[in-house]
Amino acid sequence: MMAEPLNPGDDAAPGTPGTGEDICPRCGGKGTIEGGECQNCGGTGKVIEGIGGA
């Protein structure tokens, strides 16, 4: 199984303990900015972030 590529806004790979999925702060979860793909989330509208002080 190949790991999903990380986007610039991801803190860690999906499924990493102590992380969770959140809405991309740059595009507000839309996946686009000014008509183009959001580079922070790779157009998904989601980022992986540390939770609970992780």
Short mmCIF file of N, CA, C and O in Angstrom, two decimals:
data_model
loop_
_atom_site.label_atom_id
_atom_site.label_comp_id
_atom_site.label_asym_id
_atom_site.label_seq_id
_atom_site.Cartn_x
_atom_site.Cartn_y
_atom_site.Cartn_z
N MET A 1 0.83 -1.18 0.00
CA MET A 1 0.00 0.00 0.00
C MET A 1 0.88 1.25 0.00
O MET A 1 1.78 1.39 0.81
N MET A 2 0.63 2.15 -0.91
CA MET A 2 1.41 3.38 -1.01
C MET A 2 0.81 4.45 -0.11
O MET A 2 -0.41 4.59 -0.03
N ALA A 3 1.68 5.19 0.56
CA ALA A 3 1.21 6.28 1.42
C ALA A 3 0.74 7.45 0.55
O ALA A 3 1.26 7.69 -0.53
N GLU A 4 -0.26 8.15 1.06
CA GLU A 4 -0.73 9.34 0.36
C GLU A 4 0.35 10.41 0.43
O GLU A 4 1.01 10.57 1.45
N PRO A 5 0.53 11.17 -0.64
CA PRO A 5 1.53 12.24 -0.60
C PRO A 5 1.09 13.35 0.36
O PRO A 5 -0.10 13.61 0.50
N LEU A 6 2.05 13.96 1.02
CA LEU A 6 1.75 15.06 1.93
C LEU A 6 1.60 16.35 1.13
O LEU A 6 2.29 16.56 0.14
N ASN A 7 0.72 17.20 1.59
CA ASN A 7 0.57 18.54 1.04
C ASN A 7 1.29 19.50 1.96
O ASN A 7 1.52 19.19 3.14
N PRO A 8 1.65 20.69 1.48
CA PRO A 8 2.38 21.64 2.32
C PRO A 8 1.69 21.96 3.65
O PRO A 8 2.36 22.22 4.65
N GLY A 9 0.36 21.91 3.70
CA GLY A 9 -0.36 22.23 4.93
C GLY A 9 -0.49 21.09 5.91
O GLY A 9 -0.99 21.26 7.02
N ASP A 10 -0.04 19.88 5.53
CA ASP A 10 -0.13 18.72 6.42
C ASP A 10 1.00 18.73 7.44
O ASP A 10 2.15 18.97 7.10
N ASP A 11 0.65 18.42 8.69
CA ASP A 11 1.65 18.28 9.74
C ASP A 11 2.26 16.88 9.73
O ASP A 11 3.37 16.68 10.20
N ALA A 12 1.49 15.89 9.24
CA ALA A 12 1.93 14.50 9.25
C ALA A 12 1.12 13.72 8.22
O ALA A 12 0.16 14.24 7.65
N ALA A 13 1.50 12.47 8.02
CA ALA A 13 0.78 11.60 7.10
C ALA A 13 -0.58 11.22 7.68
O ALA A 13 -0.72 11.11 8.90
N PRO A 14 -1.59 11.01 6.83
CA PRO A 14 -2.90 10.56 7.32
C PRO A 14 -2.75 9.28 8.14
O PRO A 14 -1.96 8.39 7.80
N GLY A 15 -3.48 9.21 9.24
CA GLY A 15 -3.44 8.03 10.11
C GLY A 15 -2.37 8.05 11.17
O GLY A 15 -2.29 7.15 11.99
N THR A 16 -1.52 9.08 11.18
CA THR A 16 -0.49 9.19 12.19
C THR A 16 -1.15 9.41 13.55
O THR A 16 -2.02 10.28 13.67
N PRO A 17 -0.77 8.62 14.57
CA PRO A 17 -1.36 8.82 15.90
C PRO A 17 -1.18 10.26 16.38
O PRO A 17 -0.13 10.87 16.16
N GLY A 18 -2.20 10.81 17.00
CA GLY A 18 -2.15 12.17 17.53
C GLY A 18 -2.46 13.23 16.49
O GLY A 18 -2.23 14.41 16.73
N THR A 19 -2.97 12.82 15.32
CA THR A 19 -3.34 13.78 14.28
C THR A 19 -4.77 13.55 13.84
O THR A 19 -5.37 12.51 14.12
N GLY A 20 -5.32 14.52 13.14
CA GLY A 20 -6.66 14.41 12.61
C GLY A 20 -6.84 15.33 11.43
O GLY A 20 -6.02 16.20 11.15
N GLU A 21 -7.92 15.10 10.71
CA GLU A 21 -8.24 15.89 9.53
C GLU A 21 -8.94 17.17 9.94
O GLU A 21 -9.79 17.16 10.82
N ASP A 22 -8.58 18.28 9.30
CA ASP A 22 -9.19 19.57 9.59
C ASP A 22 -9.40 20.31 8.28
O ASP A 22 -8.83 19.95 7.25
N ILE A 23 -10.19 21.35 8.33
CA ILE A 23 -10.43 22.19 7.16
C ILE A 23 -9.18 23.02 6.90
O ILE A 23 -8.57 23.57 7.82
N CYS A 24 -8.81 23.13 5.64
CA CYS A 24 -7.64 23.92 5.25
C CYS A 24 -7.87 25.38 5.64
O CYS A 24 -8.87 25.98 5.25
N PRO A 25 -6.93 25.96 6.40
CA PRO A 25 -7.11 27.36 6.82
C PRO A 25 -6.91 28.36 5.69
O PRO A 25 -7.41 29.47 5.76
N ARG A 26 -6.22 27.99 4.64
CA ARG A 26 -5.96 28.94 3.55
C ARG A 26 -7.16 29.09 2.62
O ARG A 26 -7.46 30.18 2.16
N CYS A 27 -7.85 27.99 2.30
CA CYS A 27 -8.97 28.07 1.36
C CYS A 27 -10.33 27.89 2.04
O CYS A 27 -11.36 27.92 1.38
N GLY A 28 -10.32 27.68 3.36
CA GLY A 28 -11.57 27.51 4.09
C GLY A 28 -12.32 26.24 3.73
O GLY A 28 -13.52 26.16 3.89
N GLY A 29 -11.60 25.23 3.23
CA GLY A 29 -12.21 23.95 2.90
C GLY A 29 -12.75 23.87 1.48
O GLY A 29 -13.30 22.84 1.09
N LYS A 30 -12.57 24.92 0.70
CA LYS A 30 -13.08 24.93 -0.68
C LYS A 30 -12.18 24.16 -1.64
O LYS A 30 -12.65 23.67 -2.66
N GLY A 31 -10.89 24.12 -1.37
CA GLY A 31 -9.95 23.46 -2.26
C GLY A 31 -9.44 24.35 -3.38
O GLY A 31 -8.57 23.95 -4.13
N THR A 32 -10.00 25.55 -3.47
CA THR A 32 -9.56 26.50 -4.50
C THR A 32 -9.34 27.87 -3.89
O THR A 32 -9.98 28.25 -2.91
N ILE A 33 -8.43 28.62 -4.50
CA ILE A 33 -8.18 30.02 -4.15
C ILE A 33 -8.10 30.79 -5.45
O ILE A 33 -7.30 30.43 -6.33
N GLU A 34 -8.92 31.81 -5.57
CA GLU A 34 -8.93 32.67 -6.76
C GLU A 34 -9.01 31.86 -8.05
O GLU A 34 -8.29 32.11 -9.01
N GLY A 35 -9.86 30.84 -8.06
CA GLY A 35 -10.10 30.05 -9.26
C GLY A 35 -9.08 28.96 -9.54
O GLY A 35 -9.23 28.20 -10.48
N GLY A 36 -8.03 28.86 -8.72
CA GLY A 36 -7.01 27.82 -8.91
C GLY A 36 -6.96 26.89 -7.71
O GLY A 36 -7.52 27.18 -6.66
N GLU A 37 -6.30 25.77 -7.89
CA GLU A 37 -6.17 24.78 -6.82
C GLU A 37 -5.39 25.37 -5.65
O GLU A 37 -4.36 26.01 -5.83
N CYS A 38 -5.90 25.15 -4.45
CA CYS A 38 -5.19 25.58 -3.24
C CYS A 38 -3.92 24.74 -3.10
O CYS A 38 -4.00 23.51 -3.03
N GLN A 39 -2.78 25.39 -3.06
CA GLN A 39 -1.51 24.68 -2.94
C GLN A 39 -1.27 24.15 -1.53
O GLN A 39 -0.51 23.21 -1.34
N ASN A 40 -1.92 24.74 -0.54
CA ASN A 40 -1.74 24.31 0.84
C ASN A 40 -2.31 22.92 1.09
O ASN A 40 -1.71 22.11 1.78
N CYS A 41 -3.48 22.63 0.49
CA CYS A 41 -4.15 21.35 0.73
C CYS A 41 -4.19 20.46 -0.52
O CYS A 41 -4.78 19.39 -0.50
N GLY A 42 -3.60 20.92 -1.60
CA GLY A 42 -3.60 20.14 -2.83
C GLY A 42 -4.97 20.02 -3.47
O GLY A 42 -5.25 19.09 -4.21
N GLY A 43 -5.86 20.97 -3.15
CA GLY A 43 -7.19 20.98 -3.74
C GLY A 43 -8.22 20.12 -3.03
O GLY A 43 -9.35 20.02 -3.46
N THR A 44 -7.84 19.51 -1.90
CA THR A 44 -8.77 18.65 -1.17
C THR A 44 -9.65 19.42 -0.21
O THR A 44 -10.71 18.93 0.18
N GLY A 45 -9.19 20.59 0.22
CA GLY A 45 -9.92 21.36 1.23
C GLY A 45 -9.66 20.88 2.64
O GLY A 45 -10.22 21.39 3.60
N LYS A 46 -8.77 19.87 2.80
CA LYS A 46 -8.48 19.29 4.11
C LYS A 46 -6.98 19.21 4.33
O LYS A 46 -6.21 19.05 3.40
N VAL A 47 -6.58 19.33 5.60
CA VAL A 47 -5.19 19.15 6.00
C VAL A 47 -5.15 18.22 7.20
O VAL A 47 -6.14 18.06 7.91
N ILE A 48 -4.00 17.62 7.44
CA ILE A 48 -3.79 16.76 8.60
C ILE A 48 -3.01 17.56 9.63
O ILE A 48 -1.92 18.06 9.33
N GLU A 49 -3.58 17.70 10.83
CA GLU A 49 -2.95 18.52 11.88
C GLU A 49 -2.82 17.73 13.17
O GLU A 49 -3.60 16.81 13.42
N GLY A 50 -1.86 18.14 13.97
CA GLY A 50 -1.70 17.56 15.30
C GLY A 50 -2.86 17.97 16.19
O GLY A 50 -3.34 19.10 16.10
N ILE A 51 -3.33 17.06 17.03
CA ILE A 51 -4.43 17.36 17.95
C ILE A 51 -3.99 17.03 19.38
O ILE A 51 -3.10 16.22 19.60
N GLY A 52 -4.61 17.67 20.31
CA GLY A 52 -4.36 17.36 21.71
C GLY A 52 -2.92 17.61 22.15
O GLY A 52 -2.40 16.88 22.96
N GLY A 53 -2.28 18.60 21.56
CA GLY A 53 -0.92 18.92 21.95
C GLY A 53 0.13 18.04 21.31
O GLY A 53 1.28 18.06 21.69
N ALA A 54 -0.27 17.25 20.31
CA ALA A 54 0.68 16.35 19.64
C ALA A 54 1.61 17.11 18.73
O ALA A 54 1.34 18.16 18.26
#
